[in-house]
Tab-separated table of C-alpha atoms in Angstrom:
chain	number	residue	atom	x	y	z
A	1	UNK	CA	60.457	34.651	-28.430
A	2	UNK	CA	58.372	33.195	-31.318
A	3	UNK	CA	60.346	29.775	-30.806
A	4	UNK	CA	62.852	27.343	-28.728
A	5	UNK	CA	65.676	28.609	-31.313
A	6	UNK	CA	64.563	31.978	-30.927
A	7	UNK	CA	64.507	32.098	-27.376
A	8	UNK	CA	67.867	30.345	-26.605
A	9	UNK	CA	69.429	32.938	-28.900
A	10	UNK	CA	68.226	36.159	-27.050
A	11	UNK	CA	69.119	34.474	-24.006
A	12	UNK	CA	73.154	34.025	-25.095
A	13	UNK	CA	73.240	37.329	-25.454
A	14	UNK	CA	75.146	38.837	-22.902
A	15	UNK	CA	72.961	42.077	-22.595
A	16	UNK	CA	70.090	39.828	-21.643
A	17	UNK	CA	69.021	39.111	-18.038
A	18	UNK	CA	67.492	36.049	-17.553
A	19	UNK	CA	65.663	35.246	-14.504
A	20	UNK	CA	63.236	32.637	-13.031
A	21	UNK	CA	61.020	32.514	-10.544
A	22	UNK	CA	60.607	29.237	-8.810
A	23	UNK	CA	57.113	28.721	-6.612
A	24	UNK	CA	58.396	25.791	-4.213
A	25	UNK	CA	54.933	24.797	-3.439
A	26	UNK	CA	56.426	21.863	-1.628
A	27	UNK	CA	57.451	23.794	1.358
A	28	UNK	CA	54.965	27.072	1.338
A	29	UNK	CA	51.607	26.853	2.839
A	30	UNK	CA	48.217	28.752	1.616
A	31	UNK	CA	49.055	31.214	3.915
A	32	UNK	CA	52.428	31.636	2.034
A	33	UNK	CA	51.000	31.862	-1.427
A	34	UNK	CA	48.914	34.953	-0.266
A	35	UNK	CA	51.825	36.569	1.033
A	36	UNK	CA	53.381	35.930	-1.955
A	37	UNK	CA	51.559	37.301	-5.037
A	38	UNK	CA	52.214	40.563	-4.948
A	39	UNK	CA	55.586	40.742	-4.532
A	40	UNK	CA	56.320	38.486	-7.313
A	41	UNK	CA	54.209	41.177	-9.315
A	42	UNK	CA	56.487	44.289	-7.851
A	43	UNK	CA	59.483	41.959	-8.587
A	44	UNK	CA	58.444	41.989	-12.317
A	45	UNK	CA	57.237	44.919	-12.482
A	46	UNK	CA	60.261	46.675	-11.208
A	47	UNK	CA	63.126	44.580	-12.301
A	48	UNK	CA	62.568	42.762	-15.938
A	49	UNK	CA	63.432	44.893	-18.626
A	50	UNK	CA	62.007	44.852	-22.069
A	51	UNK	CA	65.363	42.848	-22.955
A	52	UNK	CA	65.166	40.587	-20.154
A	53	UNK	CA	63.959	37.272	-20.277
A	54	UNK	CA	62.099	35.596	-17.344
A	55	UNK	CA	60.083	32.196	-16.579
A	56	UNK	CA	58.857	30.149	-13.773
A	57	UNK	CA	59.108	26.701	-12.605
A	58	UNK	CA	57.841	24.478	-9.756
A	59	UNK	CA	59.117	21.271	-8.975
A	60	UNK	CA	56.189	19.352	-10.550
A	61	UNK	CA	57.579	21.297	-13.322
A	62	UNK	CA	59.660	19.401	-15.621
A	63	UNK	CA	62.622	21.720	-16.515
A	64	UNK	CA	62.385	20.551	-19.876
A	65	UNK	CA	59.091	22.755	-20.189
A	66	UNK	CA	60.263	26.073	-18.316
A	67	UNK	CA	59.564	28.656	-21.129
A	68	UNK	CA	61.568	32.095	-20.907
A	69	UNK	CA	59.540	34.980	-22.367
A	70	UNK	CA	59.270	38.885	-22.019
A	71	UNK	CA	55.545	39.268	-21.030
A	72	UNK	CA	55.237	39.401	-16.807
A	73	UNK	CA	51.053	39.754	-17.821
A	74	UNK	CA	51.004	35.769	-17.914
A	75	UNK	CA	52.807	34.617	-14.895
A	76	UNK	CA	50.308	37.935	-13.013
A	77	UNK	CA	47.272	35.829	-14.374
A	78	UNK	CA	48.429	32.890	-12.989
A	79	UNK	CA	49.088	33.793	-9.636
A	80	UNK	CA	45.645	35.111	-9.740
A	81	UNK	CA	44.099	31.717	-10.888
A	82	UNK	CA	46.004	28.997	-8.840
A	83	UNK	CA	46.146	31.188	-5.604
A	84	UNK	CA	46.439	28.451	-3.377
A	85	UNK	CA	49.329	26.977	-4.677
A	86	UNK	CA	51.292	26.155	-1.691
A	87	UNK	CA	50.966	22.602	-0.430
A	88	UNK	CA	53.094	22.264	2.865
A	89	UNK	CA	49.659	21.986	4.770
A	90	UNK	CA	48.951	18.713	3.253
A	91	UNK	CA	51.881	16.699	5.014
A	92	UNK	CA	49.898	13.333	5.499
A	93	UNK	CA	47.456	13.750	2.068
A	94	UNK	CA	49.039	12.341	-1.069
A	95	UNK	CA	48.378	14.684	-3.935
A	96	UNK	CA	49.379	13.282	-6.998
A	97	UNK	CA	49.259	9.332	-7.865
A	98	UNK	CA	52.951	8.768	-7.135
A	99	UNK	CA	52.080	10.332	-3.907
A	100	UNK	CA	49.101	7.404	-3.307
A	101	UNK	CA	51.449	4.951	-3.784
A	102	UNK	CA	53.768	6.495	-0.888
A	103	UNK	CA	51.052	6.494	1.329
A	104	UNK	CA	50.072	2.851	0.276
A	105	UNK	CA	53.731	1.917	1.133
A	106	UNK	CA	53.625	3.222	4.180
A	107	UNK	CA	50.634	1.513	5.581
A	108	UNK	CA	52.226	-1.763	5.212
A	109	UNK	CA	54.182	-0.756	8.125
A	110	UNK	CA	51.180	1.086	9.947
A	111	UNK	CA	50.843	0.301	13.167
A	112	UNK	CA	48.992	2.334	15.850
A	113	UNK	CA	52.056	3.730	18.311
A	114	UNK	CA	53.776	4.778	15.003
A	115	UNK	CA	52.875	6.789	11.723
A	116	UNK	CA	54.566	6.418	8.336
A	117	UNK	CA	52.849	8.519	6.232
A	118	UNK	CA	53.933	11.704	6.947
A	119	UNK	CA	57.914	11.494	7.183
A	120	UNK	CA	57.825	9.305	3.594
A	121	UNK	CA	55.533	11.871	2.319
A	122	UNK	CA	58.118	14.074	3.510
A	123	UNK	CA	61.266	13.012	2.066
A	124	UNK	CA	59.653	12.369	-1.249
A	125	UNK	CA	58.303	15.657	-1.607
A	126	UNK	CA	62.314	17.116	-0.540
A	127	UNK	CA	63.800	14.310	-3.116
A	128	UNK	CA	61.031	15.954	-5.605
A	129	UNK	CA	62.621	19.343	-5.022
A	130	UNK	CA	66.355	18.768	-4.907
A	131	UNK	CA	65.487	16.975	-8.195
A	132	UNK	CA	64.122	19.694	-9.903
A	133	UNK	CA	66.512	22.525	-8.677
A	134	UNK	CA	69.011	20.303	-9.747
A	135	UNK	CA	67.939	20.001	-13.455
A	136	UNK	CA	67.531	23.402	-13.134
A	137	UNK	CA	71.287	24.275	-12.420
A	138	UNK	CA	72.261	21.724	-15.235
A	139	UNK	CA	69.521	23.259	-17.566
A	140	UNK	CA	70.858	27.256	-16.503
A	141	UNK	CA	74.331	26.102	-17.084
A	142	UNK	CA	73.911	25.311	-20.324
A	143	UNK	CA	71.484	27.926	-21.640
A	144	UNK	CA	74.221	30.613	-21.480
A	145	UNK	CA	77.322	31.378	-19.908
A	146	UNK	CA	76.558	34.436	-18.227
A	147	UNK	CA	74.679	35.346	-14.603
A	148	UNK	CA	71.464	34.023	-13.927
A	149	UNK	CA	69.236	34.795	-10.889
A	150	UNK	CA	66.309	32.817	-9.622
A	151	UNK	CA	63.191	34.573	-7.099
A	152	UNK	CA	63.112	31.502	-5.043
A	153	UNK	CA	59.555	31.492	-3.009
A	154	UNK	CA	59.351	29.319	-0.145
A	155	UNK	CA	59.275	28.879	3.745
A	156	UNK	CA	62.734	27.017	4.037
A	157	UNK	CA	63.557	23.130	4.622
A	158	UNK	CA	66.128	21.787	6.828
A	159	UNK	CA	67.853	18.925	4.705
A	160	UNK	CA	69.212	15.967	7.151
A	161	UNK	CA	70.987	12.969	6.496
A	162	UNK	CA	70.227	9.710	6.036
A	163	UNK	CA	67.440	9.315	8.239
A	164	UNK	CA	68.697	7.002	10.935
A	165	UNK	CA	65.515	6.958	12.965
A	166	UNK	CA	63.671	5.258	10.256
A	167	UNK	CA	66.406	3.240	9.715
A	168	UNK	CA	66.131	1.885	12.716
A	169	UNK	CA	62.670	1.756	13.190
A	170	UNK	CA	62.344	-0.172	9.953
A	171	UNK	CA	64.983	-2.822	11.193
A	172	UNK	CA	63.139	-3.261	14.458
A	173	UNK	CA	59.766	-4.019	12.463
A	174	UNK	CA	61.696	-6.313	10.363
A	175	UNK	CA	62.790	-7.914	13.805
A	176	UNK	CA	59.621	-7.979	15.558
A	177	UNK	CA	56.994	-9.278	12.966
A	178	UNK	CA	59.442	-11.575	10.485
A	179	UNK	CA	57.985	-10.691	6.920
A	180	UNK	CA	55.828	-7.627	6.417
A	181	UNK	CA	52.535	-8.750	5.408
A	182	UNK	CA	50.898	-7.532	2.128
A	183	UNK	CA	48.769	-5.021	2.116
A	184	UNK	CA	46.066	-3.247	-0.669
A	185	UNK	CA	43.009	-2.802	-2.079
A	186	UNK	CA	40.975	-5.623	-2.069
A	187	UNK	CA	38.221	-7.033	-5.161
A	188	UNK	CA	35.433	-4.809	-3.210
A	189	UNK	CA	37.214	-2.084	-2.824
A	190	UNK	CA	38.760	-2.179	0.922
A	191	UNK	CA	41.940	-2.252	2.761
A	192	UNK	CA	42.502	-5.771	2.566
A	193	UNK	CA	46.060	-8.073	4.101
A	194	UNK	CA	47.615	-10.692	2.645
A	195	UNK	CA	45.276	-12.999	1.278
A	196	UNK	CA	42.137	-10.823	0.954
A	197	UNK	CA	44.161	-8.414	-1.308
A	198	UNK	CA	44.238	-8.102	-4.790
A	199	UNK	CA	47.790	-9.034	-5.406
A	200	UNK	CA	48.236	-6.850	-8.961
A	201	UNK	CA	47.028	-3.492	-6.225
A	202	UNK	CA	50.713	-2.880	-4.921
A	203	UNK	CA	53.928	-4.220	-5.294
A	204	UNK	CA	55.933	-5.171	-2.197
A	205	UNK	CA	58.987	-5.634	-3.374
A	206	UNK	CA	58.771	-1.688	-5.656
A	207	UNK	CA	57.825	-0.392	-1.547
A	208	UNK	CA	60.458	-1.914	0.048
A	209	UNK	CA	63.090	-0.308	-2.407
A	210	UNK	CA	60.930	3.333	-2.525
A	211	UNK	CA	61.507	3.506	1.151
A	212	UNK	CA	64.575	2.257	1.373
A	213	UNK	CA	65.833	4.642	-0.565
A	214	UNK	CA	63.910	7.472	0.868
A	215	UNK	CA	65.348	7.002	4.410
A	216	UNK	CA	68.685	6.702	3.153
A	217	UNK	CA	69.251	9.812	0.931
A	218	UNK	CA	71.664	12.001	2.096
A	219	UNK	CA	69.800	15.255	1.645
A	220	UNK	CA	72.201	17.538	3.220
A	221	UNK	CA	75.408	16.344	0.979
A	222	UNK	CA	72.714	16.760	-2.008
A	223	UNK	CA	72.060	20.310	-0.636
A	224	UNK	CA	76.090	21.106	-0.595
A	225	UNK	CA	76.679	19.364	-4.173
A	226	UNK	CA	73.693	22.242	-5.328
A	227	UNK	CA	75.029	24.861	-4.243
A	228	UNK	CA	78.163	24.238	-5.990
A	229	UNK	CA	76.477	23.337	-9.112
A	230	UNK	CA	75.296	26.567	-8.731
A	231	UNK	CA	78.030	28.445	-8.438
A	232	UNK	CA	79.469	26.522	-11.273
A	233	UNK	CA	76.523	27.411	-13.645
A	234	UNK	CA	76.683	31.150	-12.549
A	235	UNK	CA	73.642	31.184	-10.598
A	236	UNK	CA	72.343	33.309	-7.997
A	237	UNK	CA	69.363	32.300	-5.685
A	238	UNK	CA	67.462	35.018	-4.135
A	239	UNK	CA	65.153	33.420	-1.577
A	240	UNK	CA	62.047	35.008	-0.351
A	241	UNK	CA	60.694	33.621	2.897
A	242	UNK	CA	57.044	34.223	2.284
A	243	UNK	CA	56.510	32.570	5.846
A	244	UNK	CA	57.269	35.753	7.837
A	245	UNK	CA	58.271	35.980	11.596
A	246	UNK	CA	57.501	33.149	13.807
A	247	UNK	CA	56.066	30.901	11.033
A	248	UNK	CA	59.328	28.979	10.227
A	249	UNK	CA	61.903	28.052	12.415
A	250	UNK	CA	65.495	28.795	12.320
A	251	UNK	CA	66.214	25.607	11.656
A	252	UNK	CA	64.371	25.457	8.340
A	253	UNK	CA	65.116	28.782	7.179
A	254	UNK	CA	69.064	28.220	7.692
A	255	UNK	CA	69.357	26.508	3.917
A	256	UNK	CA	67.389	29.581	2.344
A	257	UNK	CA	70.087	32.129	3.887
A	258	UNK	CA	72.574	29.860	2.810
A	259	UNK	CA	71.692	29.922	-0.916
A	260	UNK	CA	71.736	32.991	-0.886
A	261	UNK	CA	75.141	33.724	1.010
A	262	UNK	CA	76.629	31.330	-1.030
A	263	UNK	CA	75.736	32.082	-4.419
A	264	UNK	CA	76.186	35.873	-3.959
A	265	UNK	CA	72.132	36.629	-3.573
A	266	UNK	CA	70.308	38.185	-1.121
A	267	UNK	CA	67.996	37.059	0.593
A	268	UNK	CA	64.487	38.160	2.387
A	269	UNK	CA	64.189	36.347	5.657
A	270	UNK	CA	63.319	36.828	9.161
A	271	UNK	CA	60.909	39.595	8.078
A	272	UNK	CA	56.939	40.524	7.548
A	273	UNK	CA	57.475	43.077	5.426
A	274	UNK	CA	58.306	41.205	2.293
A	275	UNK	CA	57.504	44.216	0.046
A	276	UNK	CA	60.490	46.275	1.077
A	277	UNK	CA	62.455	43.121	1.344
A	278	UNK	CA	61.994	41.968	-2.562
A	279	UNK	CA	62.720	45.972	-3.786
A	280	UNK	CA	65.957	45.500	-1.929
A	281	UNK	CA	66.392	42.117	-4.168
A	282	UNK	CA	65.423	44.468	-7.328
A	283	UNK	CA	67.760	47.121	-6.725
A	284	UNK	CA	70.647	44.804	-6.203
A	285	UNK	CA	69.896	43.703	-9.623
A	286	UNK	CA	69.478	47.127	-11.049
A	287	UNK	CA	72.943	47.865	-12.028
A	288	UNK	CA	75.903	45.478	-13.163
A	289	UNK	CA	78.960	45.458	-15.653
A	290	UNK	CA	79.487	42.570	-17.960
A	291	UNK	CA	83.122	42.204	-17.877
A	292	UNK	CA	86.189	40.358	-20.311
A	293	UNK	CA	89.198	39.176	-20.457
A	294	UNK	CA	91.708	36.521	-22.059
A	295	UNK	CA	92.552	33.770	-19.872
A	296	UNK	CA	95.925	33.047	-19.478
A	297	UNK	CA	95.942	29.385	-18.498
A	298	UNK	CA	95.783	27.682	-21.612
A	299	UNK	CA	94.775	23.915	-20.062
A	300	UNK	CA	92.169	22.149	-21.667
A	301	UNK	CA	91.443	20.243	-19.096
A	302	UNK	CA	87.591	20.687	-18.271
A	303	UNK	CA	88.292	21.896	-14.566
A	304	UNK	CA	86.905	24.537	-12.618
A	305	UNK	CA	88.434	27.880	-12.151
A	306	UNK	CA	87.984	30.526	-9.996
A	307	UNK	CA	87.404	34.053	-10.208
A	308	UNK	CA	88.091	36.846	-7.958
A	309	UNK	CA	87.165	40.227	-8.450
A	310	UNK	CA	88.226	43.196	-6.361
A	311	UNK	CA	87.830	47.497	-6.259
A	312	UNK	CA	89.607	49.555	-5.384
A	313	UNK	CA	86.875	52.028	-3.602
A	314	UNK	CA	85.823	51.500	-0.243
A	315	UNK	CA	83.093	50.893	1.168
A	316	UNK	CA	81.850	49.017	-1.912
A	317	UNK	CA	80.484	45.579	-1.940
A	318	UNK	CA	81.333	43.173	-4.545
A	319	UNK	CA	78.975	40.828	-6.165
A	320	UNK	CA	80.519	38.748	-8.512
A	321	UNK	CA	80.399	35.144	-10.161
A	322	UNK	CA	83.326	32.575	-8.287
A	323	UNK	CA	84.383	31.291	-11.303
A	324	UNK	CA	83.911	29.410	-14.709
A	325	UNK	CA	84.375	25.640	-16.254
A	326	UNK	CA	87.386	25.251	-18.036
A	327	UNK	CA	86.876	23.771	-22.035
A	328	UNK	CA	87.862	20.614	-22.891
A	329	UNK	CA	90.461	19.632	-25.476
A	330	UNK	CA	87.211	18.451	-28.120
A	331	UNK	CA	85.992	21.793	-27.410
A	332	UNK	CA	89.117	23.736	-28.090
A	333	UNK	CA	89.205	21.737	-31.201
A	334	UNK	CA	86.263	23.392	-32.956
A	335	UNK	CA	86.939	26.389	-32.315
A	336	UNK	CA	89.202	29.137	-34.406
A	337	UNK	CA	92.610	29.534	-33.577
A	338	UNK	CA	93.371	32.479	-31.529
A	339	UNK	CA	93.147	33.270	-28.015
A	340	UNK	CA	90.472	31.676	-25.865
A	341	UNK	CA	88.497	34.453	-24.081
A	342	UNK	CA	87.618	33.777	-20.576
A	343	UNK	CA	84.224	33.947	-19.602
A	344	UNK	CA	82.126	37.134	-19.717
């Protein structure tokens, strides 16, 4: 598509596949990335037709700037550029500036039985990702009606609760030492506290909030509340654990099998042989019917509804999308009179 217009019109077209591959850098390591280059390629190469439409997104990505085009050639190129774009073997280096001022945080409450660096790095670099896959389901959603599937690359996450052991650890610091003492970058350029520290180098009161709120998110209730976004923007995640055997845990690949169980994807996991694994994921998305009807249930009330599709043949396995949002009464009004059709 030659523009924004242009490309938001192909992709409300109902014959158009739309599809987006998401690099979670955030939680693949270089090891990953090599793994996965060329089955992204076969992907591509195998599934996107020449109506299709596909892009790619990471979460330092804002979803604002994910461009859908035709062409795999670029996304081939860049793979071969930025090879090592995993970064879940830097969990105590800040990357990024936001990232400096994590780690800046956390050594005001550095001491040398305990490190801080690495969960807060942690949990901002998760709160980074749930953020940007859930734009993504609010920027899907309203780009078109109709099924779209993301190629989600990664080597899992676990996503926890509040995170009572810094909670508490926090509280007993707070306890033991009265006020935390100021720490930053002094006029020559060192680690300085309190009154050898430049007091415009870091703001004590912006840490204290930054990780308080970081220990408290509830990542697993934000993990629930995306997969029904999902569901409720027709989207399908097919996860590719680019990690292999042995290199994640259960544990961390249980949320990548759960997108896809729950969204109606499939997904590659527990396996080395990832080429096999992502021509499975293109030939489940080699055939489909784009169905119609007229809804009976004339409330405008905004709500969800669901869906439920079954065959008659057995031994078949139905995919299909769980349902659709409901228009609202200022919708209906600007519409033609006649009978609403449901979703396609």
């Amino acid at each position: 598509p030659s523009s924004q217009r242009e490309m938001e019109q192909q992709a409300r077209d109902p014959k158009t596949r739309v599809f987006v591959v998401y690099l979670d850098m955030l939680h693949t390591t270089f090891a990953g990335t090599q793994n996965a280059r060329r089955p992204i390629v076969d992907f591509l190469t195998r599934t996107i037709g020449k109506t299709d439409l596909f892009g790619y997104m990471t979460a330092e990505i804002p979803v604002s700037q994910v461009v859908f085009g035709r062409r795999t050639e670029t996304i081939e190129s860049e793979l071969e550029r930025f090879w090592a774009w995993g970064q879940a073997d830097l969990k105590q280096v800040a990357r990024t500036p936001a990232e400096d001022t994590i780690v800046n945080c956390a050594l005001t409450l550095e001491r040398p039985d305990e490190r801080w660096e690495g969960p807060l790095l942690q949990l901002w670099r998760e709160d980074m990702l749930m953020t940007s896959l859930e734009n993504l389901m609010g920027r899907l959603g309203d780009l078109r009606d109709e099924r779209k599937s993301i190629l989600f690359i990664s080597e899992g996450w676990l996503p926890r609760g509040p995170r009572e052991d810094l909670i508490k650890r926090l509280a007993d610091r707070a306890v033991s030492r009265g006020t935390i003492p100021r720490v930053g970058v002094g006029p020559g350029g060192k680690l300085g506290i309190d009154a050898t520290m430049d007091p415009f180098s870091l703001d004590l009161r912006d840490c204290a909030a930054r990780i308080d709120r970081l220990i408290n998110i509830d990542f697993e209730y934000r993990f629930r509340q995306l997969v029904t976004r999902a569901n409720r923007a027709n989207v399908s995640f097919y996860p590719v654990n680019v990690g292999g055997l042995g290199a994640s845990s259960m544990a961390s690949t249980g949320a990548l099998k759960t997108l896809a169980e729950s969204t109606d994807g499939l997904g590659v996991i527990g396996t080395n042989d990832l080429d096999s694994g992502v021509r499975r994921v293109s030939d489940h998305q080699s055939a489909f019917y784009l169905l119609g009807y007229y809804s009976t249930n004339p409330a405008a009330d905004g709500r969800f509804r669901t869906i439920e599709v079954k065959v008659n043949q057995p031994g078949v396995r139905m995919s299909a999308r769980r349902g659709y949002m409901a228009p609202t009464a200022a919708v209906m009004a600007l519409r033609p009179s006649g009978p609403a059709p449901g979703p396609s």
